[in-house]
Amino acid sequence: MSPRGSLTPVVASGTASVVKLLVATLAFVGAYVGIEAPGATVVPARAAGSGSVQVETVVLSSRSMQETTAQAPAEGTVVVTPATGGGSCDRPYQARSVVGNPHPDRTVSYGWRLQRWSTASQSWRTYLSGGSGFTGGSQTVEWQPRVVDNPGVYRVTLSVPGRPSAHSARFRVSC
């Protein structure tokens, strides 16, 4: 193989990279300078000094997003609501709470437990569990447990180290 033949792929790939960077740079500069896109509606402002306020109207288009109307529960409380989906004896739920972080520069960990009331032992038994954590200020946290073919009385518990556990209200699962 000649030295000239081994250089051709390197030069070709370098040229392709330069072209890609040039196109990206032109797109950025065009967006920064404000080059109009086809179909954009822009109404020019009136001249200053004509006695009226300058107004510029720009029409933007975007996809609409579904608005979340659920309010965040208070810190230290757990709210459980039935989620959509599931079959005749497959019940999904959504548990939500707010976890505060007094030290936003540190990670706070938390754990979820779905507990089922045991009539035999007269106590709460863990049915499912999960956990997570985050860094930053207070956050609304969510968990989505499922109860499949196991009717009974349940509650959701949220545990954060160094704080008392928060429990949801009891709820009944039936098939």
GROMACS .gro file of C-alpha atoms in nm:
model
  175
    1MET     CA    1   0.000   0.000   0.000
    2SER     CA    2   0.140   0.338  -0.096
    3PRO     CA    3   0.166   0.623   0.156
    4ARG     CA    4  -0.066   0.826  -0.066
    5GLY     CA    5  -0.340   0.556  -0.050
    6SER     CA    6  -0.328   0.540   0.331
    7LEU     CA    7  -0.369   0.917   0.361
    8THR     CA    8  -0.686   0.940   0.151
    9PRO     CA    9  -0.931   0.802   0.417
   10VAL     CA   10  -0.783   1.032   0.683
   11VAL     CA   11  -0.818   1.341   0.463
   12ALA     CA   12  -1.171   1.239   0.358
   13SER     CA   13  -1.288   1.191   0.719
   14GLY     CA   14  -1.126   1.520   0.823
   15THR     CA   15  -1.301   1.702   0.540
   16ALA     CA   16  -1.636   1.555   0.641
   17SER     CA   17  -1.582   1.673   1.000
   18VAL     CA   18  -1.494   2.024   0.884
   19VAL     CA   19  -1.807   2.039   0.667
   20LYS     CA   20  -2.025   1.925   0.960
   21LEU     CA   21  -1.871   2.188   1.189
   22LEU     CA   22  -1.921   2.457   0.926
   23VAL     CA   23  -2.290   2.369   0.883
   24ALA     CA   24  -2.342   2.365   1.261
   25THR     CA   25  -2.167   2.702   1.297
   26LEU     CA   26  -2.380   2.858   1.024
   27ALA     CA   27  -2.696   2.725   1.187
   28PHE     CA   28  -2.592   2.868   1.524
   29VAL     CA   29  -2.501   3.206   1.378
   30GLY     CA   30  -2.828   3.214   1.185
   31ALA     CA   31  -3.025   3.146   1.502
   32TYR     CA   32  -2.824   3.404   1.698
   33VAL     CA   33  -2.858   3.677   1.436
   34GLY     CA   34  -3.227   3.600   1.389
   35ILE     CA   35  -3.261   3.476   1.036
   36GLU     CA   36  -3.632   3.420   0.974
   37ALA     CA   37  -3.762   3.073   0.911
   38PRO     CA   38  -4.012   3.026   0.628
   39GLY     CA   39  -4.365   3.084   0.756
   40ALA     CA   40  -4.260   3.291   1.061
   41THR     CA   41  -4.476   3.597   1.125
   42VAL     CA   42  -4.294   3.907   1.244
   43VAL     CA   43  -4.454   4.251   1.268
   44PRO     CA   44  -4.189   4.527   1.264
   45ALA     CA   45  -4.183   4.782   1.547
   46ARG     CA   46  -4.291   5.138   1.480
   47ALA     CA   47  -4.024   5.402   1.449
   48ALA     CA   48  -3.913   5.564   1.772
   49GLY     CA   49  -4.027   5.921   1.818
   50SER     CA   50  -4.359   5.871   1.639
   51GLY     CA   51  -4.543   5.921   1.969
   52SER     CA   52  -4.647   5.560   2.017
   53VAL     CA   53  -4.505   5.268   2.209
   54GLN     CA   54  -4.289   5.022   2.016
   55VAL     CA   55  -4.459   4.684   1.984
   56GLU     CA   56  -4.314   4.373   1.827
   57THR     CA   57  -4.535   4.067   1.781
   58VAL     CA   58  -4.384   3.728   1.722
   59VAL     CA   59  -4.598   3.420   1.661
   60LEU     CA   60  -4.444   3.099   1.791
   61SER     CA   61  -4.564   2.747   1.744
   62SER     CA   62  -4.503   2.452   1.972
   63ARG     CA   63  -4.648   2.116   2.063
   64SER     CA   64  -4.894   2.124   2.346
   65MET     CA   65  -4.810   1.923   2.655
   66GLN     CA   66  -5.054   1.766   2.896
   67GLU     CA   67  -5.073   1.976   3.210
   68THR     CA   68  -5.025   1.800   3.540
   69THR     CA   69  -5.293   1.916   3.781
   70ALA     CA   70  -5.195   1.701   4.079
   71GLN     CA   71  -5.083   1.912   4.373
   72ALA     CA   72  -4.774   1.812   4.565
   73PRO     CA   73  -4.857   1.680   4.912
   74ALA     CA   74  -4.712   1.846   5.220
   75GLU     CA   75  -4.374   1.729   5.343
   76GLY     CA   76  -4.414   1.435   5.579
   77THR     CA   77  -4.736   1.308   5.421
   78VAL     CA   78  -4.787   1.034   5.163
   79VAL     CA   79  -5.076   1.047   4.916
   80VAL     CA   80  -5.175   0.731   4.726
   81THR     CA   81  -5.404   0.739   4.422
   82PRO     CA   82  -5.508   0.462   4.183
   83ALA     CA   83  -5.320   0.477   3.853
   84THR     CA   84  -5.473   0.396   3.516
   85GLY     CA   85  -5.426   0.056   3.360
   86GLY     CA   86  -5.415  -0.290   3.499
   87GLY     CA   87  -5.649  -0.583   3.461
   88SER     CA   88  -5.927  -0.725   3.676
   89CYS     CA   89  -5.694  -0.803   3.966
   90ASP     CA   90  -5.388  -0.599   3.868
   91ARG     CA   91  -5.402  -0.270   4.058
   92PRO     CA   92  -5.138  -0.002   3.990
   93TYR     CA   93  -5.107   0.289   4.234
   94GLN     CA   94  -4.914   0.613   4.249
   95ALA     CA   95  -4.762   0.727   4.579
   96ARG     CA   96  -4.638   1.086   4.611
   97SER     CA   97  -4.469   1.288   4.882
   98VAL     CA   98  -4.231   1.578   4.929
   99VAL     CA   99  -3.883   1.513   5.066
  100GLY     CA  100  -3.693   1.812   5.202
  101ASN     CA  101  -3.316   1.833   5.185
  102PRO     CA  102  -3.169   2.071   5.445
  103HIS     CA  103  -2.826   2.032   5.279
  104PRO     CA  104  -2.882   2.076   4.902
  105ASP     CA  105  -2.514   2.003   4.833
  106ARG     CA  106  -2.554   1.652   4.980
  107THR     CA  107  -2.753   1.351   4.867
  108VAL     CA  108  -3.067   1.255   5.053
  109SER     CA  109  -3.184   0.892   5.024
  110TYR     CA  110  -3.536   0.764   5.081
  111GLY     CA  111  -3.715   0.432   5.076
  112TRP     CA  112  -4.069   0.326   4.988
  113ARG     CA  113  -4.259   0.029   5.130
  114LEU     CA  114  -4.599  -0.102   5.032
  115GLN     CA  115  -4.727  -0.272   5.345
  116ARG     CA  116  -5.017  -0.518   5.379
  117TRP     CA  117  -5.212  -0.567   5.700
  118SER     CA  118  -5.179  -0.921   5.836
  119THR     CA  119  -5.484  -1.029   6.033
  120ALA     CA  120  -5.293  -1.334   6.161
  121SER     CA  121  -5.012  -1.134   6.326
  122GLN     CA  122  -5.211  -0.810   6.369
  123SER     CA  123  -4.923  -0.614   6.213
  124TRP     CA  124  -4.811  -0.449   5.890
  125ARG     CA  125  -4.596  -0.670   5.665
  126THR     CA  126  -4.384  -0.537   5.378
  127TYR     CA  127  -4.527  -0.645   5.042
  128LEU     CA  128  -4.302  -0.438   4.806
  129SER     CA  129  -4.016  -0.197   4.857
  130GLY     CA  130  -3.806   0.046   4.656
  131GLY     CA  131  -3.575   0.338   4.709
  132SER     CA  132  -3.395   0.626   4.549
  133GLY     CA  133  -3.228   0.958   4.629
  134PHE     CA  134  -3.142   1.300   4.494
  135THR     CA  135  -2.916   1.601   4.541
  136GLY     CA  136  -3.060   1.949   4.564
  137GLY     CA  137  -3.346   2.121   4.747
  138SER     CA  138  -3.686   1.978   4.832
  139GLN     CA  139  -3.842   1.755   4.566
  140THR     CA  140  -4.172   1.582   4.502
  141VAL     CA  141  -4.098   1.210   4.488
  142GLU     CA  142  -4.316   0.940   4.330
  143TRP     CA  143  -4.339   0.563   4.339
  144GLN     CA  144  -4.570   0.334   4.141
  145PRO     CA  145  -4.632   0.001   4.314
  146ARG     CA  146  -4.865  -0.270   4.178
  147VAL     CA  147  -5.078  -0.518   4.366
  148VAL     CA  148  -5.152  -0.829   4.163
  149ASP     CA  149  -5.393  -1.104   4.280
  150ASN     CA  150  -5.359  -1.015   4.648
  151PRO     CA  151  -5.666  -0.840   4.792
  152GLY     CA  152  -5.636  -0.685   5.135
  153VAL     CA  153  -5.571  -0.364   5.327
  154TYR     CA  154  -5.255  -0.172   5.235
  155ARG     CA  155  -5.063   0.146   5.312
  156VAL     CA  156  -4.749   0.309   5.170
  157THR     CA  157  -4.463   0.416   5.397
  158LEU     CA  158  -4.187   0.661   5.309
  159SER     CA  159  -3.865   0.645   5.512
  160VAL     CA  160  -3.593   0.911   5.512
  161PRO     CA  161  -3.290   0.849   5.738
  162GLY     CA  162  -3.298   1.062   6.054
  163ARG     CA  163  -3.671   1.142   6.024
  164PRO     CA  164  -3.989   0.968   6.136
  165SER     CA  165  -4.153   0.750   5.870
  166ALA     CA  166  -4.455   0.891   5.686
  167HIS     CA  167  -4.755   0.664   5.625
  168SER     CA  168  -5.039   0.698   5.378
  169ALA     CA  169  -5.401   0.638   5.468
  170ARG     CA  170  -5.510   0.274   5.455
  171PHE     CA  171  -5.669   0.158   5.131
  172ARG     CA  172  -5.843  -0.165   5.035
  173VAL     CA  173  -5.751  -0.367   4.726
  174SER     CA  174  -6.017  -0.606   4.599
  175CYS     CA  175  -6.063  -0.817   4.289
   0.00000   0.00000   0.00000
